[in-house]
Short mmCIF file of C-alpha atoms and ligand atoms in Angstrom, two decimals:
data_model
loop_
_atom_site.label_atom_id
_atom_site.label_comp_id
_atom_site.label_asym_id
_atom_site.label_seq_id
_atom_site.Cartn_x
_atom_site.Cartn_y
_atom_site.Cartn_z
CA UNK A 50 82.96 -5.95 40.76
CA UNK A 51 84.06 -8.03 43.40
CA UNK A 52 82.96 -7.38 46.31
CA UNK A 53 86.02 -7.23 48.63
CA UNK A 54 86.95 -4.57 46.17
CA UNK A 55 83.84 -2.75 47.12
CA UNK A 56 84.49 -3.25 50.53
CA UNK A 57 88.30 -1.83 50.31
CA UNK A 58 87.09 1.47 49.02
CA UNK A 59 84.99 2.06 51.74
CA UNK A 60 85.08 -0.02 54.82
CA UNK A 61 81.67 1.80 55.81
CA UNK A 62 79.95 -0.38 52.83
CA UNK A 63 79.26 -2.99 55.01
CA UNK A 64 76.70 -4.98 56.73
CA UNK A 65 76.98 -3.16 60.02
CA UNK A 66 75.65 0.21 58.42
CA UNK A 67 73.18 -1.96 56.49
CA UNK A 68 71.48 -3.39 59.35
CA UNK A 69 71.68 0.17 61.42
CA UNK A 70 70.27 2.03 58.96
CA UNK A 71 67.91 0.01 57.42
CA UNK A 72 66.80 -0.89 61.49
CA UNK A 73 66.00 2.70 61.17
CA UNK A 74 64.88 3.01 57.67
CA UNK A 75 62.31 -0.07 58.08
CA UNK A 76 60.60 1.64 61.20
CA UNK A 77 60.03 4.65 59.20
CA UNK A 78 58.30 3.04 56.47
CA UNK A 79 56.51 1.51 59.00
CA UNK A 80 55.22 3.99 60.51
CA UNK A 81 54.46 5.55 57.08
CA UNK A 82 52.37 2.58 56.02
CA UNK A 83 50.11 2.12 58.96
CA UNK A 84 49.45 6.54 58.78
CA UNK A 85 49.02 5.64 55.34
CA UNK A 86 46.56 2.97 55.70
CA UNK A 87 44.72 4.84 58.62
CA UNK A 88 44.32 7.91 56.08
CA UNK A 89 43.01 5.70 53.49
CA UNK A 90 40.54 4.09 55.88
CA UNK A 91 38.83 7.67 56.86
CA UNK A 92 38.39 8.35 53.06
CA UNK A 93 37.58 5.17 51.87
CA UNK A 94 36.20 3.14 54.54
CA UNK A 95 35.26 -0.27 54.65
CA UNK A 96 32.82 -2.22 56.72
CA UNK A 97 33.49 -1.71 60.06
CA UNK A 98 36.13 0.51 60.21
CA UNK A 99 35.46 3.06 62.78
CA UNK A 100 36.98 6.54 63.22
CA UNK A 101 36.26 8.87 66.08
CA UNK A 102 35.49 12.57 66.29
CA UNK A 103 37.89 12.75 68.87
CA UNK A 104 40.43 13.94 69.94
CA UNK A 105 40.21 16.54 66.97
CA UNK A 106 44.28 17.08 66.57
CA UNK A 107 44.42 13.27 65.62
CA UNK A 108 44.58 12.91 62.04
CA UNK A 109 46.59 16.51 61.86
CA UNK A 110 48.69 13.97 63.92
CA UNK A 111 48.41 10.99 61.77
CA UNK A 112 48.73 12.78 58.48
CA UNK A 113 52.10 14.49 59.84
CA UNK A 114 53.47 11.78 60.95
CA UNK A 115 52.79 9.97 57.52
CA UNK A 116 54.41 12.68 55.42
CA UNK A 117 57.63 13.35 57.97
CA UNK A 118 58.21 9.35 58.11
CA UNK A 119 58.09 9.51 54.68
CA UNK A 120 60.69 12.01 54.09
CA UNK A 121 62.78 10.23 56.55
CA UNK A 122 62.88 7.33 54.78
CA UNK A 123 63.82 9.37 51.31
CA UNK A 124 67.33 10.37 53.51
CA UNK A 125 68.04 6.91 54.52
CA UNK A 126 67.40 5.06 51.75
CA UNK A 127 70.12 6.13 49.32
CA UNK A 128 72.78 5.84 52.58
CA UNK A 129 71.30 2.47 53.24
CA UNK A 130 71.16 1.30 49.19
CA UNK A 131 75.25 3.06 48.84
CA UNK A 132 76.13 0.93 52.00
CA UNK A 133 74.91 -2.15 50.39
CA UNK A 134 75.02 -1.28 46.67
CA UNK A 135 77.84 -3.66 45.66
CA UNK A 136 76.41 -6.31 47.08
CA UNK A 137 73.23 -5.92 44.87
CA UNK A 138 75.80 -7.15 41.89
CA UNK A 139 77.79 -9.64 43.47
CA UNK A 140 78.21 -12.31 41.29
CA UNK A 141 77.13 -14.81 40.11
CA UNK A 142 74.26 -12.80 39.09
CA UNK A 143 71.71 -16.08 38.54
CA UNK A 144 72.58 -18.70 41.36
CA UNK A 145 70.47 -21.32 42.69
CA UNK A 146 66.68 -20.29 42.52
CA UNK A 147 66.53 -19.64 46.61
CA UNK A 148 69.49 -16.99 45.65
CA UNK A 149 67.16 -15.55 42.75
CA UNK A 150 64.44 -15.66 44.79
CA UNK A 151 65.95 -13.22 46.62
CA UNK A 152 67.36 -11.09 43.98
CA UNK A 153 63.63 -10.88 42.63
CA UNK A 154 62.38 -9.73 45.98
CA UNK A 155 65.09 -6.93 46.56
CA UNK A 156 64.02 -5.61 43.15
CA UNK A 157 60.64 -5.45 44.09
CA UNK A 158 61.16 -4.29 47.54
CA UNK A 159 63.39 -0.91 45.78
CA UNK A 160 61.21 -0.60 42.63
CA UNK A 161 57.86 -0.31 45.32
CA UNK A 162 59.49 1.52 47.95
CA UNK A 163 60.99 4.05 45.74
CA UNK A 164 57.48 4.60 43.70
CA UNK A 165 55.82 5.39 47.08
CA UNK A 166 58.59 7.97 48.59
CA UNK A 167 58.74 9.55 45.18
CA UNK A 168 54.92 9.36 44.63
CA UNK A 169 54.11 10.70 47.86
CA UNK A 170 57.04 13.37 48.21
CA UNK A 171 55.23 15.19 44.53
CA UNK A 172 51.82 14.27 45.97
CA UNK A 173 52.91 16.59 48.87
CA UNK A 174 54.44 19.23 46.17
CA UNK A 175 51.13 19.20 44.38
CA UNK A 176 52.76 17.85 40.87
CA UNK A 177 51.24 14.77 38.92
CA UNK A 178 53.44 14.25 35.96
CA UNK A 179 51.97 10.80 35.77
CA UNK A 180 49.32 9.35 34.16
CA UNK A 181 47.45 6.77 37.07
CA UNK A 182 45.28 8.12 39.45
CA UNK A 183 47.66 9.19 42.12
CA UNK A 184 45.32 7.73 45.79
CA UNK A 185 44.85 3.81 44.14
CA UNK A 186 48.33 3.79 42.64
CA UNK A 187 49.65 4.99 45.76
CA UNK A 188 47.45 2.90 48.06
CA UNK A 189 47.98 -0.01 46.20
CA UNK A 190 51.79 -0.07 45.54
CA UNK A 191 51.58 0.26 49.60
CA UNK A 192 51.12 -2.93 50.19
CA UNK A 193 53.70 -4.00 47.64
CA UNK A 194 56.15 -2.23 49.44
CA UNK A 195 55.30 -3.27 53.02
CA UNK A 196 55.03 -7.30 52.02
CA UNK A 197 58.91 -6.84 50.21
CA UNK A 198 59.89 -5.28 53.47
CA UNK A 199 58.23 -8.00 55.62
CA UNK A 200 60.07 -10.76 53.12
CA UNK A 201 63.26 -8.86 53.29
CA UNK A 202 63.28 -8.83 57.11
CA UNK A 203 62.50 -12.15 57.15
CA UNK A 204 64.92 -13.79 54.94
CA UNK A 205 67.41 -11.70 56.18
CA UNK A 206 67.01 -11.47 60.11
CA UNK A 207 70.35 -13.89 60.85
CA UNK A 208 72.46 -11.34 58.80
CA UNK A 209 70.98 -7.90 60.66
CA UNK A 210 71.30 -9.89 63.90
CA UNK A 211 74.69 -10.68 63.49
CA UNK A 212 75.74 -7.60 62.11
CA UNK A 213 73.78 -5.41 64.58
CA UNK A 214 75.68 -7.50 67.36
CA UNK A 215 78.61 -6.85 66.37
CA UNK A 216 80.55 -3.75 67.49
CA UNK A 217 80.25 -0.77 64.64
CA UNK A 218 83.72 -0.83 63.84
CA UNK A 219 84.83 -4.62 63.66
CA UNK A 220 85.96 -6.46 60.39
CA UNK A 221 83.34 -8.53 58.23
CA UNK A 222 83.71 -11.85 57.34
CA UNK A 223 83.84 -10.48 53.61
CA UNK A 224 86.23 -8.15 53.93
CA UNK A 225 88.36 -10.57 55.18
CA UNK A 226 88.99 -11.67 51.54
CA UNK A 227 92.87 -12.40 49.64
CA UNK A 228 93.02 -8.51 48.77
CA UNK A 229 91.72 -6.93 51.66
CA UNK A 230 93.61 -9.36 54.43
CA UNK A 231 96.84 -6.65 53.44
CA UNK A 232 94.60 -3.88 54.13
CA UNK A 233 94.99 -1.81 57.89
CA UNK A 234 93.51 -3.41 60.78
CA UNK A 235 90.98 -0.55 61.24
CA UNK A 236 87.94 -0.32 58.70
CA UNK A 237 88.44 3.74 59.08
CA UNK A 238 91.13 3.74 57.18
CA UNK A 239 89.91 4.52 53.75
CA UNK A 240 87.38 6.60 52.59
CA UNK A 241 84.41 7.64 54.77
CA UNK A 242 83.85 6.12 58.48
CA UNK A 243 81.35 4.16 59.07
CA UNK A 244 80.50 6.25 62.41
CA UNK A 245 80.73 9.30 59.88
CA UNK A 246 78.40 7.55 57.34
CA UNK A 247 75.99 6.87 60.15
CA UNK A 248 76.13 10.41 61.22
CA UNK A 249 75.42 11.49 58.05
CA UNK A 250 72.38 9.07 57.61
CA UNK A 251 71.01 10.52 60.88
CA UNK A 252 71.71 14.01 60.05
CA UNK A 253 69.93 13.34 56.61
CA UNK A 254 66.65 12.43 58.35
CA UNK A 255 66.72 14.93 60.92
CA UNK A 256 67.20 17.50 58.44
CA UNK A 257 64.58 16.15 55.94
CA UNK A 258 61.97 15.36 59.06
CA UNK A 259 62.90 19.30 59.95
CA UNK A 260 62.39 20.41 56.34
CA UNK A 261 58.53 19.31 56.23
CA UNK A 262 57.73 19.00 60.02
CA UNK A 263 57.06 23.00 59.88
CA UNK A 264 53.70 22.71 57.77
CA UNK A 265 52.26 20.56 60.59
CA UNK A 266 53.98 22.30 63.81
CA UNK A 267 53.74 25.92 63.44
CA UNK A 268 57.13 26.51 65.92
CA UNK A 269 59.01 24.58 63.30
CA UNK A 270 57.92 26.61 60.48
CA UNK A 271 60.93 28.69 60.39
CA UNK A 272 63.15 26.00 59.49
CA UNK A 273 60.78 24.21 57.09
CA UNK A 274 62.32 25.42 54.00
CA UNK A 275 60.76 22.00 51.84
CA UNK A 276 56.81 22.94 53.45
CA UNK A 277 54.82 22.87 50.59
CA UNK A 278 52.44 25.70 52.75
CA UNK A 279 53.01 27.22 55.37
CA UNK A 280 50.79 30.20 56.60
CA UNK A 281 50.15 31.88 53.77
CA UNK A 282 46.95 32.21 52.04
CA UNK A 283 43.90 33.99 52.28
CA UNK A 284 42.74 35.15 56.46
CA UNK A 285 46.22 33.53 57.24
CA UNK A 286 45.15 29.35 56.46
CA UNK A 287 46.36 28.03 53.26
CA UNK A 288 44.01 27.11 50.13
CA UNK A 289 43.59 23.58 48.55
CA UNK A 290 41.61 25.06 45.64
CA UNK A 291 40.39 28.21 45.09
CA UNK A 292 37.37 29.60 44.02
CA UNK A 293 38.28 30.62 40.59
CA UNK A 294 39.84 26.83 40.00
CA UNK A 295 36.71 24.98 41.06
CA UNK A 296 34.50 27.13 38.71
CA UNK A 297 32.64 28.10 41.76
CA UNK A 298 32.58 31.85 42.12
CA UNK A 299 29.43 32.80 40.10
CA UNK A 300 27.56 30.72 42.09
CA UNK A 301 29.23 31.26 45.41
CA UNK A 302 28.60 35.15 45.10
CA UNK A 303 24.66 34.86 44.01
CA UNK A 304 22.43 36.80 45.90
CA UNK A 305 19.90 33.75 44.95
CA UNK A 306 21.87 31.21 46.43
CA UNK A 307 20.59 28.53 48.88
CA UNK A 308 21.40 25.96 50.97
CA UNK A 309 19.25 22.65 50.66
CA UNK A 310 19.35 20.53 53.79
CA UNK A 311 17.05 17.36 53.23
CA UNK A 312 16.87 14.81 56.86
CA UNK A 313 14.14 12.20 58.64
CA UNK A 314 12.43 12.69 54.85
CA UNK A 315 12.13 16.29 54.99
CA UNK A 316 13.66 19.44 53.30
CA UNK A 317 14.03 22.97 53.39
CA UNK A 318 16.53 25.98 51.72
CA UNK A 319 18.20 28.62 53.86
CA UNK A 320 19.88 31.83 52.57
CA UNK A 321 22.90 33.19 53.83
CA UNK A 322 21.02 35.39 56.12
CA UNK A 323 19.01 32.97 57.80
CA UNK A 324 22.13 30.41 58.29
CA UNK A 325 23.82 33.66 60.00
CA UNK A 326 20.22 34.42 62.08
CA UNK A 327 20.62 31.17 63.70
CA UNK A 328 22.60 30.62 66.89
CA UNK A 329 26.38 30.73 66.16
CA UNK A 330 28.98 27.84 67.13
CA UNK A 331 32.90 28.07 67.61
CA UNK A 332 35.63 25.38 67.62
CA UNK A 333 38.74 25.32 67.33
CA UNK A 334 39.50 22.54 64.52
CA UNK A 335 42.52 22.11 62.33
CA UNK A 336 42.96 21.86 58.77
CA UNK A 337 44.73 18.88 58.01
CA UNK A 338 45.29 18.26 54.21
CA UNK A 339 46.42 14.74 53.28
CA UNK A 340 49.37 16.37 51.62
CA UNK A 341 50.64 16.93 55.11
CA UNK A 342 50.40 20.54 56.01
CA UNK A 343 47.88 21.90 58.50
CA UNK A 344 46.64 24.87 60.16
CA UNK A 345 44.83 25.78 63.75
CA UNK A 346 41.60 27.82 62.97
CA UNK A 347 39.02 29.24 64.70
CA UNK A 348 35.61 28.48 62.79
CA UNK A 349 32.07 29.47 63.38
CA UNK A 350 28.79 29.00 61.96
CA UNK A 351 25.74 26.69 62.63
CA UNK A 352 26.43 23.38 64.08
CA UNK A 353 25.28 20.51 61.98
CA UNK A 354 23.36 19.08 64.37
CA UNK A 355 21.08 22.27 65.65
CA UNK A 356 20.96 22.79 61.48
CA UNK A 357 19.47 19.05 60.81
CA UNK A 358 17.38 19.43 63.91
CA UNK A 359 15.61 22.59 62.02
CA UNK A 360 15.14 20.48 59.08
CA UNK A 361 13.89 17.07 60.68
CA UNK A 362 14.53 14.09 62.93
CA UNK A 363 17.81 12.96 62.01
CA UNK A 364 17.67 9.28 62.48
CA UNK A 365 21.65 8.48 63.04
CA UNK A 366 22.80 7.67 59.39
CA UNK A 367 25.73 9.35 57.38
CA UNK A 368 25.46 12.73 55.68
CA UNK A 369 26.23 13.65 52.42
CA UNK A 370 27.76 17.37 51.41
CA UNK A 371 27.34 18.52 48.02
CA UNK A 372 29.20 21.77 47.12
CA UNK A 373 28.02 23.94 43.81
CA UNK A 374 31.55 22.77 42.67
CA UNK A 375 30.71 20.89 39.29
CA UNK A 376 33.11 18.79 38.44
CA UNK A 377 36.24 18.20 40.66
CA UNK A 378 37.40 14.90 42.43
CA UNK A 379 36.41 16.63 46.02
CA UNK A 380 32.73 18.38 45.43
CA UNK A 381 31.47 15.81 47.45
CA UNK A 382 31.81 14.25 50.62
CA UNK A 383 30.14 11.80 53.25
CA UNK A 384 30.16 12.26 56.95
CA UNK A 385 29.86 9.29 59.73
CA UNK A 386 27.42 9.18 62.43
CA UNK A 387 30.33 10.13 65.33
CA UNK A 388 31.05 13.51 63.40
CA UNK A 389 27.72 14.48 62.55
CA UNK A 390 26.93 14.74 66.04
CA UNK A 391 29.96 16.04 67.59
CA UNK A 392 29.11 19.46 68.99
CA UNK A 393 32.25 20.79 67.14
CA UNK A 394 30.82 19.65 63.81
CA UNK A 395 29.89 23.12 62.10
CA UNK A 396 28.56 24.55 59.13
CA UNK A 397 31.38 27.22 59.06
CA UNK A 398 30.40 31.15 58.14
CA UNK A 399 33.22 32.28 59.53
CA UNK A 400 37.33 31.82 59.41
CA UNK A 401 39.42 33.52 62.58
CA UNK A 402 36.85 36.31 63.21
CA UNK A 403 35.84 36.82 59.52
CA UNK A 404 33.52 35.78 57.15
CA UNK A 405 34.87 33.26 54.69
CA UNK A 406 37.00 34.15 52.13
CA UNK A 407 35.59 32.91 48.67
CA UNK A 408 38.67 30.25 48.44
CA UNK A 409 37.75 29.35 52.22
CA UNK A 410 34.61 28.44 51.05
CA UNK A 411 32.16 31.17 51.39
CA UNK A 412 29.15 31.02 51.55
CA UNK A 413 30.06 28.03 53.91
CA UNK A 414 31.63 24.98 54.12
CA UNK A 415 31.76 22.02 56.34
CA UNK A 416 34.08 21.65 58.99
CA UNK A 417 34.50 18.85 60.77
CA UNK A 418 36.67 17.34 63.97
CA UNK A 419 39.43 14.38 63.21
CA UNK A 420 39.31 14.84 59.76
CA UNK A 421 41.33 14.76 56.48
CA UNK A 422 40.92 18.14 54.58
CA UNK A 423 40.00 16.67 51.30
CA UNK A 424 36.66 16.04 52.95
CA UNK A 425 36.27 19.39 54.66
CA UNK A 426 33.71 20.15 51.74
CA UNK A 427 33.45 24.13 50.88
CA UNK A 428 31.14 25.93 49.02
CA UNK A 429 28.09 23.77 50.41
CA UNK A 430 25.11 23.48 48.55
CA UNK A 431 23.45 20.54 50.12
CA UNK A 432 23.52 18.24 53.11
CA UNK A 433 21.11 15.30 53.26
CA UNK A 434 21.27 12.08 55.13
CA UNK A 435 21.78 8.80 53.60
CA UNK A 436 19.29 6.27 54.25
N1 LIG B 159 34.28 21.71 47.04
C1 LIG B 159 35.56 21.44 47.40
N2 LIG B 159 35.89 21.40 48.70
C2 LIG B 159 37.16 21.16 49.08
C3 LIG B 159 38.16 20.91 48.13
C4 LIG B 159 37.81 20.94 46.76
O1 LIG B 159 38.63 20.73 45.86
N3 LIG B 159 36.50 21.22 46.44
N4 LIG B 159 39.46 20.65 48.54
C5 LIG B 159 39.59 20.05 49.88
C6 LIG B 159 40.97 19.95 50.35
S1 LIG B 159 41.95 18.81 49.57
C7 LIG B 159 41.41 20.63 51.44
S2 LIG B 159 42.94 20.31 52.10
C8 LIG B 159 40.59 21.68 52.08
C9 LIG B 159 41.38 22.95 52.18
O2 LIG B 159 40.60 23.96 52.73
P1 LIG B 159 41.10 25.45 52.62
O3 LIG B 159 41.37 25.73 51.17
O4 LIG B 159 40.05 26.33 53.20
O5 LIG B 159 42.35 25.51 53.45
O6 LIG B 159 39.40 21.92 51.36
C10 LIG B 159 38.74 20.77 50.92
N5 LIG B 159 37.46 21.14 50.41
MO1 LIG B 160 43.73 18.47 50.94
#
């Protein structure tokens, strides 16, 4: 299809909507990478990355932020690919390699960036229907995505300056073709504006941004009709796995059961009734799942640190949490020096005034400040520090 053609049915396919939305569209998948990457970091983290226990609303920050950019980016993208969608098929189709160069890169930039919204948007949903190991996949396809982007920009900076100098509304140089030099001065004349099309862009985000924002800001739950959880669940907090799915509740509900707390090369077991003997710590702390909701709670319990000191000398190294979980991605997790000593840092008993709920974790579970929910371990059955 030519593309003067294109540019006759709607006027508001054109460069000028390109570069405005895509201005818009890039920052958001900015932002979404470098949330992204920061989330990564704090569950994977490599040699000197360092991640504070405060302030403890961070990563609830962070983690929102990821997911809402995210769903931004899934409402501009389809205004920004319909704005320039004829273009992708102008022809020839094969030019000169620097012009196929190109082409190659804009198919890799759509076929990454399109894997990682619609990756991410069922990660949030809870729904696999893949076959790869959603986190690598995910992680890795990130950096696909964000290198196209930087190429994109790059290669095509003198076009989105020029276009974004121009007023919204003038003619391009494209449209300036045999066919379209008949056509009325004013590029509103046929089909949608371009002032319209950009309103609708906007509108898309906002609306989308809206529709998720509410599991991470409770006064925007109301309109959140896309949160994946809001505040239902068990003592009012959702549940990332409950008891009966981890295979934990036997176990969890045994009068015999102990917790084995090994630190400075000693160890010793405490029951339930000893852990709720010994002096009793609140914080406020949120959860903050990776899949982008979150909840304000009120723990308490036995702070990690006053619990280690019973044990042993706790020389300043990570500690591991093992729940009685079996098998499961998450029965496991390992805490950095910052958080096991924050005075926030508990081993929780209690949930907004009441003992755990089973899928909350009882008999306890670790909770932890400035941290991703996935390694908020629950149903604890041992702590030990790492050499
Ligand atoms: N043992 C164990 N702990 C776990 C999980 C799990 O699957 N197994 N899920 C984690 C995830 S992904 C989240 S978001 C939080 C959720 O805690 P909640 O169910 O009490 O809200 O628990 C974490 N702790
Ligand atoms: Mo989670």
């Amino acid at each position: 299809m030519p593309k003067s053609i294109a540019a006759q049915i709607s006027p508001a396919r054109s460069r000028a909507v390109a570069a405005r939305v895509g201005l818009v569209l890039g920052l958001a998948i900015a932002v979404c990478f470098l949330t992204g990457l920061i989330s990564h970091w704090i569950q994977h983290p490599p040699a000197g990355f360092y991640w504070p226990a405060r302030p403890v609303w961070l990563y609830r920050f962070t983690q929102g932020t990821h997911v809402i950019s995210g769903v931004i980016a899934i409402a501009l993208l389809p205004v920004k690919l319909w704005s320039v969608f004829p273009r992708l098929f102008a022809r020839p189709l094969l030019g000169n390699p620097l012009h196929m160069l190109e082409r190659g890169s804009i198919a890799i930039l759509m076929g990454a960036i399109i894997f990682e919204l619609a990756t991410g948007l069922l990660n949030t949903a809870q729904w696999y229907p893949w076959r790869f190991f959603f986190t690598t996949t995910h992680y890795a396809m990130a950096y696909v995505a964000i290198g196209a982007v930087a190429v994109h920009l790059a290669v095509k900076l003198p076009v989105i300056r020029a276009a974004l100098s121009r007023p919204l509304s003038e003619r391009e140089p494209e449209q300036d073709g045999s066919r379209s030099r008949k056509e009325p001065k004013s590029p509103a004349a046929r089909g949608i504006s371009r002032r319209n099309l950009l309103g609708i862009a906007g509108g898309g985000a906002v609306v989308g941004g809206l529709a998720v924002a509410g599991q991470a800001v409770p006064f925007l739950r109301w309109v959140s009709v896309l949160a994946a959880r809001t505040g239902d669940g068990p003592q009012g907090v959702p549940v990332n796995r409950a008891a009966v799915e981890a295979g934990v509740e036997r176990a969890a509900k045994d009068p015999g059961y102990r917790l084995r707390v090994t630190v400075g090369g000693k160890a010793r077991e405490f029951g339930i009734e000893e852990l709720r003997r010994m002096t009793q710590t609140g914080a406020d702390l949120p959860i903050a799942c990776v899949e982008g909701w979150s909840a304000g709670v009120h723990w308490s319990g036995v702070r990690l640190r006053d619990l280690l000191g019973a044990v042993g000398e706790y020389r300043g190294g990570s500690v591991r949490f093992g729940s009685l979980e079996q098998g499961g991605l998450y029965r496991e997790s390992v805490l950095p020096h910052p958080h096991v000593v924050d005075d926030a840092t508990l081993v929780a008993l209690r949930l907004n005034g009441e003992e755990l709920s089973l899928d909350h974790g009882y008999p306890c579970r670790l909770i932890a400040p400035n941290r991703p929910g996935v390694l908020q371990t629950k149903w604890l059955s041992r702590i030990e520090e790492l050499a």
